[in-house]
């Protein structure tokens, strides 16, 4: 199958440098590569954000990245990209017209890519009579972001009505977790058009065996992620302080993520967390590590007795997968993708959102029970191997594409039959 991926702000090539890559970059790169391994031909369209980039860059055998001129050829924050989506659609359409073989299906990532993909596919159909179905993955939903972040949400106002429109107009939706599927149904997306396929994890890189970063005698809990309030690192600090107040002074919290170098010192969230740890009297046990590369991440994760993932909300959450793939139990807020990925009592323990007392209660039971830590970790690895390999994710995604293509052909046949009757 020939597949066009559209990822307006998150280039899969950014994963190669590692530094600024978020979940979507990793997802598009790994999914495209795994689809190509299964024999598909993948072209990824992304916005040119650097004037020195070639128009076409090979990513892996069977995967090519095409940089489309859409707005200035420099980094533009994603919340300012909406005005350039028409240009992105023009570029995609132009590339389809120039290449001898047009795609069988388009898969867009994030709401603005959905707009560009639908626009390009509609215009292509109007010009040639050929339908190219659009499958869409949101990666995050504005309505959920607004619910939790309120006035701090910097998304453009248009997101509120354009995003649900993408959901209703796309030929198929791939949600990454069941919680997202519920949200989409509430937005008016027909459930028959929604498939749930999770993100995957690199099981050869994130393994339980291999070096672990050295540590002292204390038990070690860890958080990993961007240093933004919604990731809930402060909740882990409060839980640590509760344990300390009960006499468990032998636990440390390693906080991975945030800026590194001179920028790190100016990061207000880092300052807030440092001040909170000092106020609660645990600053000697909270280690703010800053950015860790993907290359070093497995060794760092393996050094933890438990990884604490307690965001306010989480569209999917790749960090819990990485921890489980390394055989480390996850203390997970029961929100978003974590509800599906972390099995309560089997690969980790669920806690209610924004509840440091509940996190402390779980850690109190878990950290000194080495057998349980091992059993949860072992089950986590098994779950990742059986359900979350990129090959499995690509196979499930391919099935979702085929279902959309079949439906689209049936609908086209029905339209032709109706036309003949008129
Ligand atoms: N990450 C990293 N270094 C860091 C912090 C995070 O490589 O210092 C990676 C982490 O391993 C994961 C990704 O960033 O692969 C975060 O993905 P997730 O879905 O958990 O959160 P997002 O940032 O996309 O909201």
PDB file of C-alpha atoms in Angstrom, residues 55-345:
ATOM      1  CA  UNK A  55      13.173  18.682  -0.132  1.00  0.00           C
ATOM      2  CA  UNK A  56      13.283  14.868   0.029  1.00  0.00           C
ATOM      3  CA  UNK A  57      15.192  12.963   2.670  1.00  0.00           C
ATOM      4  CA  UNK A  58      15.216   9.164   3.051  1.00  0.00           C
ATOM      5  CA  UNK A  59      14.391   8.074   6.614  1.00  0.00           C
ATOM      6  CA  UNK A  60      14.570   4.280   6.309  1.00  0.00           C
ATOM      7  CA  UNK A  61      14.150   1.695   3.525  1.00  0.00           C
ATOM      8  CA  UNK A  62      10.706   2.440   2.044  1.00  0.00           C
ATOM      9  CA  UNK A  63      10.230   5.724   3.972  1.00  0.00           C
ATOM     10  CA  UNK A  64      10.886   9.191   2.567  1.00  0.00           C
ATOM     11  CA  UNK A  65      10.353  12.565   4.270  1.00  0.00           C
ATOM     12  CA  UNK A  66       9.186  15.445   2.051  1.00  0.00           C
ATOM     13  CA  UNK A  67       9.681  18.988   3.389  1.00  0.00           C
ATOM     14  CA  UNK A  68       6.865  21.260   2.256  1.00  0.00           C
ATOM     15  CA  UNK A  69       7.183  25.062   2.076  1.00  0.00           C
ATOM     16  CA  UNK A  70       4.484  26.294   4.466  1.00  0.00           C
ATOM     17  CA  UNK A  71       5.290  29.475   6.364  1.00  0.00           C
ATOM     18  CA  UNK A  72       8.778  30.633   7.357  1.00  0.00           C
ATOM     19  CA  UNK A  73      11.583  28.063   7.032  1.00  0.00           C
ATOM     20  CA  UNK A  74      12.436  28.352  10.718  1.00  0.00           C
ATOM     21  CA  UNK A  75      11.015  26.917  13.922  1.00  0.00           C
ATOM     22  CA  UNK A  76       7.498  28.261  14.561  1.00  0.00           C
ATOM     23  CA  UNK A  77       5.671  27.221  17.767  1.00  0.00           C
ATOM     24  CA  UNK A  78       2.928  24.766  16.879  1.00  0.00           C
ATOM     25  CA  UNK A  79       0.206  26.984  18.328  1.00  0.00           C
ATOM     26  CA  UNK A  80       1.099  29.544  15.603  1.00  0.00           C
ATOM     27  CA  UNK A  81       1.027  27.157  12.634  1.00  0.00           C
ATOM     28  CA  UNK A  82      -2.675  27.199  11.706  1.00  0.00           C
ATOM     29  CA  UNK A  83      -2.357  30.001   9.074  1.00  0.00           C
ATOM     30  CA  UNK A  84       0.089  27.838   7.084  1.00  0.00           C
ATOM     31  CA  UNK A  85      -2.062  24.726   6.713  1.00  0.00           C
ATOM     32  CA  UNK A  86      -3.431  25.858   3.317  1.00  0.00           C
ATOM     33  CA  UNK A  87       0.146  26.068   2.000  1.00  0.00           C
ATOM     34  CA  UNK A  88       0.898  22.653   3.467  1.00  0.00           C
ATOM     35  CA  UNK A  89      -2.122  21.214   1.605  1.00  0.00           C
ATOM     36  CA  UNK A  90      -0.938  22.912  -1.633  1.00  0.00           C
ATOM     37  CA  UNK A  91       2.508  21.342  -1.248  1.00  0.00           C
ATOM     38  CA  UNK A  92       1.108  17.864  -0.604  1.00  0.00           C
ATOM     39  CA  UNK A  93      -1.269  18.132  -3.558  1.00  0.00           C
ATOM     40  CA  UNK A  94       1.526  19.377  -5.800  1.00  0.00           C
ATOM     41  CA  UNK A  95       3.720  16.423  -4.763  1.00  0.00           C
ATOM     42  CA  UNK A  96       0.908  13.916  -5.440  1.00  0.00           C
ATOM     43  CA  UNK A  97       0.407  15.442  -8.894  1.00  0.00           C
ATOM     44  CA  UNK A  98       4.131  15.357  -9.683  1.00  0.00           C
ATOM     45  CA  UNK A  99       4.742  11.795  -8.496  1.00  0.00           C
ATOM     46  CA  UNK A 100       3.565   9.125 -10.874  1.00  0.00           C
ATOM     47  CA  UNK A 101       1.875   7.051  -8.167  1.00  0.00           C
ATOM     48  CA  UNK A 102      -0.659   8.664  -5.871  1.00  0.00           C
ATOM     49  CA  UNK A 103      -1.246   7.251  -2.376  1.00  0.00           C
ATOM     50  CA  UNK A 104      -3.924   4.716  -1.488  1.00  0.00           C
ATOM     51  CA  UNK A 105      -4.450   6.343   1.906  1.00  0.00           C
ATOM     52  CA  UNK A 106      -3.435   9.438   3.905  1.00  0.00           C
ATOM     53  CA  UNK A 107      -2.743   9.267   7.653  1.00  0.00           C
ATOM     54  CA  UNK A 108      -2.596  12.659   9.362  1.00  0.00           C
ATOM     55  CA  UNK A 109      -1.233  13.341  12.857  1.00  0.00           C
ATOM     56  CA  UNK A 110      -2.489  16.180  15.144  1.00  0.00           C
ATOM     57  CA  UNK A 111      -5.549  18.271  14.312  1.00  0.00           C
ATOM     58  CA  UNK A 112      -3.891  20.794  11.984  1.00  0.00           C
ATOM     59  CA  UNK A 113      -2.366  18.033   9.823  1.00  0.00           C
ATOM     60  CA  UNK A 114      -5.900  16.641   9.610  1.00  0.00           C
ATOM     61  CA  UNK A 115      -7.107  19.932   8.102  1.00  0.00           C
ATOM     62  CA  UNK A 116      -4.291  19.938   5.517  1.00  0.00           C
ATOM     63  CA  UNK A 117      -4.814  16.258   4.647  1.00  0.00           C
ATOM     64  CA  UNK A 118      -8.596  16.620   4.200  1.00  0.00           C
ATOM     65  CA  UNK A 119      -8.110  19.766   2.113  1.00  0.00           C
ATOM     66  CA  UNK A 120      -5.536  18.068  -0.165  1.00  0.00           C
ATOM     67  CA  UNK A 121      -7.628  14.880  -0.552  1.00  0.00           C
ATOM     68  CA  UNK A 122     -10.831  16.836  -1.373  1.00  0.00           C
ATOM     69  CA  UNK A 123      -9.099  18.980  -3.961  1.00  0.00           C
ATOM     70  CA  UNK A 124      -7.413  15.925  -5.478  1.00  0.00           C
ATOM     71  CA  UNK A 125     -10.795  14.196  -5.805  1.00  0.00           C
ATOM     72  CA  UNK A 126     -12.396  17.286  -7.332  1.00  0.00           C
ATOM     73  CA  UNK A 127      -9.624  17.481  -9.938  1.00  0.00           C
ATOM     74  CA  UNK A 128      -9.203  13.789 -10.802  1.00  0.00           C
ATOM     75  CA  UNK A 129     -12.334  11.983  -9.574  1.00  0.00           C
ATOM     76  CA  UNK A 130     -10.117   9.706  -7.472  1.00  0.00           C
ATOM     77  CA  UNK A 131     -10.836   9.344  -3.763  1.00  0.00           C
ATOM     78  CA  UNK A 132      -7.963   9.127  -1.287  1.00  0.00           C
ATOM     79  CA  UNK A 133      -9.406   8.254   2.149  1.00  0.00           C
ATOM     80  CA  UNK A 134      -8.023  10.147   5.155  1.00  0.00           C
ATOM     81  CA  UNK A 135      -7.281   8.385   8.443  1.00  0.00           C
ATOM     82  CA  UNK A 136      -6.517  10.642  11.374  1.00  0.00           C
ATOM     83  CA  UNK A 137      -4.748  10.342  14.747  1.00  0.00           C
ATOM     84  CA  UNK A 138      -5.214  13.288  17.127  1.00  0.00           C
ATOM     85  CA  UNK A 139      -2.363  12.584  19.585  1.00  0.00           C
ATOM     86  CA  UNK A 140      -4.011  15.180  21.881  1.00  0.00           C
ATOM     87  CA  UNK A 141      -7.453  16.752  22.077  1.00  0.00           C
ATOM     88  CA  UNK A 142      -7.994  20.488  22.554  1.00  0.00           C
ATOM     89  CA  UNK A 143     -11.147  19.921  24.586  1.00  0.00           C
ATOM     90  CA  UNK A 144      -9.207  17.870  27.159  1.00  0.00           C
ATOM     91  CA  UNK A 145      -6.341  20.370  27.224  1.00  0.00           C
ATOM     92  CA  UNK A 146      -8.751  23.261  27.777  1.00  0.00           C
ATOM     93  CA  UNK A 147     -10.556  21.338  30.546  1.00  0.00           C
ATOM     94  CA  UNK A 148      -7.321  20.933  32.502  1.00  0.00           C
ATOM     95  CA  UNK A 149      -5.304  23.989  31.537  1.00  0.00           C
ATOM     96  CA  UNK A 150      -8.034  26.617  31.198  1.00  0.00           C
ATOM     97  CA  UNK A 151      -6.600  30.017  30.368  1.00  0.00           C
ATOM     98  CA  UNK A 152      -3.047  28.607  30.182  1.00  0.00           C
ATOM     99  CA  UNK A 153      -3.965  26.767  26.982  1.00  0.00           C
ATOM    100  CA  UNK A 154      -2.271  28.670  24.132  1.00  0.00           C
ATOM    101  CA  UNK A 155      -3.982  26.765  21.291  1.00  0.00           C
ATOM    102  CA  UNK A 156      -5.644  29.004  18.669  1.00  0.00           C
ATOM    103  CA  UNK A 157      -9.343  29.660  19.367  1.00  0.00           C
ATOM    104  CA  UNK A 158     -10.295  27.978  16.067  1.00  0.00           C
ATOM    105  CA  UNK A 159      -9.176  24.614  17.465  1.00  0.00           C
ATOM    106  CA  UNK A 160     -12.436  24.381  19.377  1.00  0.00           C
ATOM    107  CA  UNK A 161     -14.534  23.936  16.232  1.00  0.00           C
ATOM    108  CA  UNK A 162     -12.005  22.820  13.637  1.00  0.00           C
ATOM    109  CA  UNK A 163     -10.727  19.835  15.627  1.00  0.00           C
ATOM    110  CA  UNK A 164     -14.133  18.120  16.016  1.00  0.00           C
ATOM    111  CA  UNK A 165     -14.701  18.773  12.313  1.00  0.00           C
ATOM    112  CA  UNK A 166     -11.568  16.790  11.472  1.00  0.00           C
ATOM    113  CA  UNK A 167     -12.963  13.999  13.659  1.00  0.00           C
ATOM    114  CA  UNK A 168     -16.295  13.984  11.840  1.00  0.00           C
ATOM    115  CA  UNK A 169     -14.972  14.423   8.304  1.00  0.00           C
ATOM    116  CA  UNK A 170     -12.028  12.002   8.306  1.00  0.00           C
ATOM    117  CA  UNK A 171     -12.857   8.597   6.824  1.00  0.00           C
ATOM    118  CA  UNK A 172     -11.380   6.826   9.837  1.00  0.00           C
ATOM    119  CA  UNK A 173      -9.920   7.746  13.222  1.00  0.00           C
ATOM    120  CA  UNK A 174      -7.146   5.874  14.962  1.00  0.00           C
ATOM    121  CA  UNK A 175      -7.363   6.721  18.671  1.00  0.00           C
ATOM    122  CA  UNK A 176      -4.362   5.736  20.789  1.00  0.00           C
ATOM    123  CA  UNK A 177      -6.399   4.743  23.849  1.00  0.00           C
ATOM    124  CA  UNK A 178      -9.975   3.960  24.867  1.00  0.00           C
ATOM    125  CA  UNK A 179     -10.289   7.155  26.908  1.00  0.00           C
ATOM    126  CA  UNK A 180      -9.641   9.172  23.723  1.00  0.00           C
ATOM    127  CA  UNK A 181     -12.276   7.093  21.907  1.00  0.00           C
ATOM    128  CA  UNK A 182     -14.844   8.085  24.581  1.00  0.00           C
ATOM    129  CA  UNK A 183     -13.915  11.758  24.199  1.00  0.00           C
ATOM    130  CA  UNK A 184     -14.283  11.487  20.413  1.00  0.00           C
ATOM    131  CA  UNK A 185     -17.717   9.902  20.656  1.00  0.00           C
ATOM    132  CA  UNK A 186     -18.761  12.814  22.868  1.00  0.00           C
ATOM    133  CA  UNK A 187     -17.574  15.157  20.081  1.00  0.00           C
ATOM    134  CA  UNK A 188     -19.935  13.459  17.632  1.00  0.00           C
ATOM    135  CA  UNK A 189     -17.531  11.057  15.908  1.00  0.00           C
ATOM    136  CA  UNK A 190     -19.353   7.849  14.908  1.00  0.00           C
ATOM    137  CA  UNK A 191     -17.932   4.938  16.907  1.00  0.00           C
ATOM    138  CA  UNK A 192     -17.943   2.665  13.826  1.00  0.00           C
ATOM    139  CA  UNK A 193     -15.233   4.885  12.351  1.00  0.00           C
ATOM    140  CA  UNK A 194     -12.936   4.772  15.421  1.00  0.00           C
ATOM    141  CA  UNK A 195     -10.238   2.111  15.871  1.00  0.00           C
ATOM    142  CA  UNK A 196      -8.013   2.023  18.942  1.00  0.00           C
ATOM    143  CA  UNK A 197      -4.342   1.299  18.243  1.00  0.00           C
ATOM    144  CA  UNK A 198      -1.799   2.304  20.896  1.00  0.00           C
ATOM    145  CA  UNK A 199       1.647   3.815  20.431  1.00  0.00           C
ATOM    146  CA  UNK A 200       4.498   1.333  20.527  1.00  0.00           C
ATOM    147  CA  UNK A 201       7.897   1.104  22.196  1.00  0.00           C
ATOM    148  CA  UNK A 202      11.314   0.060  20.881  1.00  0.00           C
ATOM    149  CA  UNK A 203      11.706  -3.308  22.602  1.00  0.00           C
ATOM    150  CA  UNK A 204      15.319  -3.771  21.464  1.00  0.00           C
ATOM    151  CA  UNK A 205      16.401  -0.499  23.052  1.00  0.00           C
ATOM    152  CA  UNK A 206      14.262  -0.514  26.212  1.00  0.00           C
ATOM    153  CA  UNK A 207      15.119  -3.874  27.788  1.00  0.00           C
ATOM    154  CA  UNK A 208      15.313  -5.133  31.384  1.00  0.00           C
ATOM    155  CA  UNK A 209      18.829  -6.523  30.828  1.00  0.00           C
ATOM    156  CA  UNK A 210      21.706  -4.155  30.431  1.00  0.00           C
ATOM    157  CA  UNK A 211      23.598  -1.650  32.503  1.00  0.00           C
ATOM    158  CA  UNK A 212      21.812   0.333  35.192  1.00  0.00           C
ATOM    159  CA  UNK A 213      23.026   3.707  36.353  1.00  0.00           C
ATOM    160  CA  UNK A 214      24.861   3.445  39.666  1.00  0.00           C
ATOM    161  CA  UNK A 215      23.007   4.566  42.744  1.00  0.00           C
ATOM    162  CA  UNK A 216      23.465   4.591  46.490  1.00  0.00           C
ATOM    163  CA  UNK A 217      21.669   2.572  49.145  1.00  0.00           C
ATOM    164  CA  UNK A 218      18.422   4.530  49.087  1.00  0.00           C
ATOM    165  CA  UNK A 219      15.291   3.241  47.350  1.00  0.00           C
ATOM    166  CA  UNK A 220      14.848   5.174  44.137  1.00  0.00           C
ATOM    167  CA  UNK A 221      11.673   6.484  42.572  1.00  0.00           C
ATOM    168  CA  UNK A 222      11.758   8.411  39.308  1.00  0.00           C
ATOM    169  CA  UNK A 223       9.703  10.737  37.132  1.00  0.00           C
ATOM    170  CA  UNK A 224      10.521  11.217  33.437  1.00  0.00           C
ATOM    171  CA  UNK A 225       9.116  13.876  31.125  1.00  0.00           C
ATOM    172  CA  UNK A 226       8.974  17.504  30.133  1.00  0.00           C
ATOM    173  CA  UNK A 227       9.007  19.799  33.161  1.00  0.00           C
ATOM    174  CA  UNK A 228       5.531  21.230  32.812  1.00  0.00           C
ATOM    175  CA  UNK A 229       3.002  21.460  35.672  1.00  0.00           C
ATOM    176  CA  UNK A 230       0.548  19.022  34.075  1.00  0.00           C
ATOM    177  CA  UNK A 231       3.075  16.173  34.308  1.00  0.00           C
ATOM    178  CA  UNK A 232       2.547  16.246  38.104  1.00  0.00           C
ATOM    179  CA  UNK A 233       6.160  16.015  39.295  1.00  0.00           C
ATOM    180  CA  UNK A 234       5.181  18.063  42.356  1.00  0.00           C
ATOM    181  CA  UNK A 235       2.847  15.223  43.388  1.00  0.00           C
ATOM    182  CA  UNK A 236       5.800  12.824  43.509  1.00  0.00           C
ATOM    183  CA  UNK A 237       7.738  15.341  45.661  1.00  0.00           C
ATOM    184  CA  UNK A 238       4.786  15.589  48.065  1.00  0.00           C
ATOM    185  CA  UNK A 239       4.521  11.786  48.233  1.00  0.00           C
ATOM    186  CA  UNK A 240       8.248  11.586  48.997  1.00  0.00           C
ATOM    187  CA  UNK A 241       7.774  14.111  51.809  1.00  0.00           C
ATOM    188  CA  UNK A 242       4.919  12.031  53.255  1.00  0.00           C
ATOM    189  CA  UNK A 243       7.181   8.974  53.320  1.00  0.00           C
ATOM    190  CA  UNK A 244       9.940  11.046  54.940  1.00  0.00           C
ATOM    191  CA  UNK A 245       7.518  12.305  57.604  1.00  0.00           C
ATOM    192  CA  UNK A 246       6.760   8.674  58.484  1.00  0.00           C
ATOM    193  CA  UNK A 247      10.462   7.990  59.017  1.00  0.00           C
ATOM    194  CA  UNK A 248      11.326   6.622  55.534  1.00  0.00           C
ATOM    195  CA  UNK A 249      14.327   8.846  54.994  1.00  0.00           C
ATOM    196  CA  UNK A 250      15.940   6.237  52.741  1.00  0.00           C
ATOM    197  CA  UNK A 251      14.035   7.072  49.544  1.00  0.00           C
ATOM    198  CA  UNK A 252      15.189   9.430  46.787  1.00  0.00           C
ATOM    199  CA  UNK A 253      13.343  10.910  43.821  1.00  0.00           C
ATOM    200  CA  UNK A 254      15.178  11.385  40.532  1.00  0.00           C
ATOM    201  CA  UNK A 255      13.430  13.881  38.252  1.00  0.00           C
ATOM    202  CA  UNK A 256      14.434  13.357  34.610  1.00  0.00           C
ATOM    203  CA  UNK A 257      13.570  15.937  31.963  1.00  0.00           C
ATOM    204  CA  UNK A 258      13.509  19.665  31.367  1.00  0.00           C
ATOM    205  CA  UNK A 259      16.110  21.845  29.781  1.00  0.00           C
ATOM    206  CA  UNK A 260      19.792  21.128  30.170  1.00  0.00           C
ATOM    207  CA  UNK A 261      22.792  23.460  30.300  1.00  0.00           C
ATOM    208  CA  UNK A 262      22.497  27.160  31.195  1.00  0.00           C
ATOM    209  CA  UNK A 263      18.791  27.223  30.215  1.00  0.00           C
ATOM    210  CA  UNK A 264      17.990  24.717  32.975  1.00  0.00           C
ATOM    211  CA  UNK A 265      18.787  27.223  35.708  1.00  0.00           C
ATOM    212  CA  UNK A 266      16.303  29.707  34.271  1.00  0.00           C
ATOM    213  CA  UNK A 267      13.459  27.186  33.971  1.00  0.00           C
ATOM    214  CA  UNK A 268      10.635  28.470  36.239  1.00  0.00           C
ATOM    215  CA  UNK A 269       9.101  24.992  36.680  1.00  0.00           C
ATOM    216  CA  UNK A 270      12.446  23.629  37.850  1.00  0.00           C
ATOM    217  CA  UNK A 271      12.660  26.506  40.328  1.00  0.00           C
ATOM    218  CA  UNK A 272       9.124  25.820  41.555  1.00  0.00           C
ATOM    219  CA  UNK A 273       9.943  22.146  42.119  1.00  0.00           C
ATOM    220  CA  UNK A 274      13.202  22.947  43.861  1.00  0.00           C
ATOM    221  CA  UNK A 275      11.445  25.434  46.169  1.00  0.00           C
ATOM    222  CA  UNK A 276       8.697  22.901  46.947  1.00  0.00           C
ATOM    223  CA  UNK A 277      11.262  20.222  47.856  1.00  0.00           C
ATOM    224  CA  UNK A 278      13.036  22.721  50.136  1.00  0.00           C
ATOM    225  CA  UNK A 279       9.785  23.798  51.769  1.00  0.00           C
ATOM    226  CA  UNK A 280       8.895  20.146  52.474  1.00  0.00           C
ATOM    227  CA  UNK A 281      12.402  19.413  53.786  1.00  0.00           C
ATOM    228  CA  UNK A 282      13.329  16.828  51.123  1.00  0.00           C
ATOM    229  CA  UNK A 283      15.620  18.887  48.891  1.00  0.00           C
ATOM    230  CA  UNK A 284      18.560  16.607  49.726  1.00  0.00           C
ATOM    231  CA  UNK A 285      16.607  13.649  48.271  1.00  0.00           C
ATOM    232  CA  UNK A 286      15.171  15.231  45.118  1.00  0.00           C
ATOM    233  CA  UNK A 287      17.695  15.057  42.282  1.00  0.00           C
ATOM    234  CA  UNK A 288      16.794  17.260  39.307  1.00  0.00           C
ATOM    235  CA  UNK A 289      18.684  15.483  36.534  1.00  0.00           C
ATOM    236  CA  UNK A 290      17.604  17.608  33.548  1.00  0.00           C
ATOM    237  CA  UNK A 291      17.504  16.144  30.050  1.00  0.00           C
ATOM    238  CA  UNK A 292      18.612  12.536  29.498  1.00  0.00           C
ATOM    239  CA  UNK A 293      19.159  11.306  25.929  1.00  0.00           C
ATOM    240  CA  UNK A 294      17.112   8.430  24.528  1.00  0.00           C
ATOM    241  CA  UNK A 295      20.395   6.512  24.284  1.00  0.00           C
ATOM    242  CA  UNK A 296      20.979   6.763  28.045  1.00  0.00           C
ATOM    243  CA  UNK A 297      17.333   6.443  29.084  1.00  0.00           C
ATOM    244  CA  UNK A 298      17.194   2.619  29.534  1.00  0.00           C
ATOM    245  CA  UNK A 299      20.136   2.593  31.985  1.00  0.00           C
ATOM    246  CA  UNK A 300      18.608   5.476  33.925  1.00  0.00           C
ATOM    247  CA  UNK A 301      15.165   3.803  34.059  1.00  0.00           C
ATOM    248  CA  UNK A 302      16.689   0.480  35.182  1.00  0.00           C
ATOM    249  CA  UNK A 303      18.176   2.204  38.238  1.00  0.00           C
ATOM    250  CA  UNK A 304      14.671   2.949  39.597  1.00  0.00           C
ATOM    251  CA  UNK A 305      12.572   0.726  41.875  1.00  0.00           C
ATOM    252  CA  UNK A 306       9.447   2.388  40.479  1.00  0.00           C
ATOM    253  CA  UNK A 307       8.627   5.082  37.927  1.00  0.00           C
ATOM    254  CA  UNK A 308       5.924   7.514  39.040  1.00  0.00           C
ATOM    255  CA  UNK A 309       3.739   8.780  36.157  1.00  0.00           C
ATOM    256  CA  UNK A 310       1.069  10.972  37.711  1.00  0.00           C
ATOM    257  CA  UNK A 311       0.053  13.601  35.158  1.00  0.00           C
ATOM    258  CA  UNK A 312      -3.240  15.527  35.500  1.00  0.00           C
ATOM    259  CA  UNK A 313      -4.136  14.116  32.093  1.00  0.00           C
ATOM    260  CA  UNK A 314      -2.183  12.263  29.400  1.00  0.00           C
ATOM    261  CA  UNK A 315      -3.271  11.755  25.785  1.00  0.00           C
ATOM    262  CA  UNK A 316      -1.139   8.600  25.607  1.00  0.00           C
ATOM    263  CA  UNK A 317       2.117   8.554  27.631  1.00  0.00           C
ATOM    264  CA  UNK A 318       5.170   6.847  26.169  1.00  0.00           C
ATOM    265  CA  UNK A 319       7.246   6.968  29.369  1.00  0.00           C
ATOM    266  CA  UNK A 320       5.189   4.240  31.131  1.00  0.00           C
ATOM    267  CA  UNK A 321       5.775   1.958  28.121  1.00  0.00           C
ATOM    268  CA  UNK A 322       9.518   2.609  28.272  1.00  0.00           C
ATOM    269  CA  UNK A 323       9.579   1.877  32.018  1.00  0.00           C
ATOM    270  CA  UNK A 324       7.583  -1.350  31.631  1.00  0.00           C
ATOM    271  CA  UNK A 325       9.747  -2.446  28.690  1.00  0.00           C
ATOM    272  CA  UNK A 326      12.745  -2.047  31.053  1.00  0.00           C
ATOM    273  CA  UNK A 327      10.971  -4.190  33.653  1.00  0.00           C
ATOM    274  CA  UNK A 328      10.268  -1.320  36.063  1.00  0.00           C
ATOM    275  CA  UNK A 329       6.836  -1.067  37.783  1.00  0.00           C
ATOM    276  CA  UNK A 330       4.802   2.082  37.157  1.00  0.00           C
ATOM    277  CA  UNK A 331       2.762   4.024  39.689  1.00  0.00           C
ATOM    278  CA  UNK A 332       0.255   5.554  37.292  1.00  0.00           C
ATOM    279  CA  UNK A 333      -2.484   8.126  37.629  1.00  0.00           C
ATOM    280  CA  UNK A 334      -5.597   6.481  36.177  1.00  0.00           C
ATOM    281  CA  UNK A 335      -5.958   8.978  33.334  1.00  0.00           C
ATOM    282  CA  UNK A 336      -5.894   8.872  29.515  1.00  0.00           C
ATOM    283  CA  UNK A 337      -3.638   6.292  27.903  1.00  0.00           C
ATOM    284  CA  UNK A 338      -2.270   5.118  31.255  1.00  0.00           C
ATOM    285  CA  UNK A 339      -5.600   3.432  32.043  1.00  0.00           C
ATOM    286  CA  UNK A 340      -4.998   1.024  29.143  1.00  0.00           C
ATOM    287  CA  UNK A 341      -1.228   0.632  29.197  1.00  0.00           C
ATOM    288  CA  UNK A 342      -0.562   0.094  32.924  1.00  0.00           C
ATOM    289  CA  UNK A 343      -2.579  -2.848  34.274  1.00  0.00           C
ATOM    290  CA  UNK A 344      -3.515  -2.111  37.874  1.00  0.00           C
ATOM    291  CA  UNK A 345      -1.994  -4.681  40.246  1.00  0.00           C
TER     292      UNK A 345
END
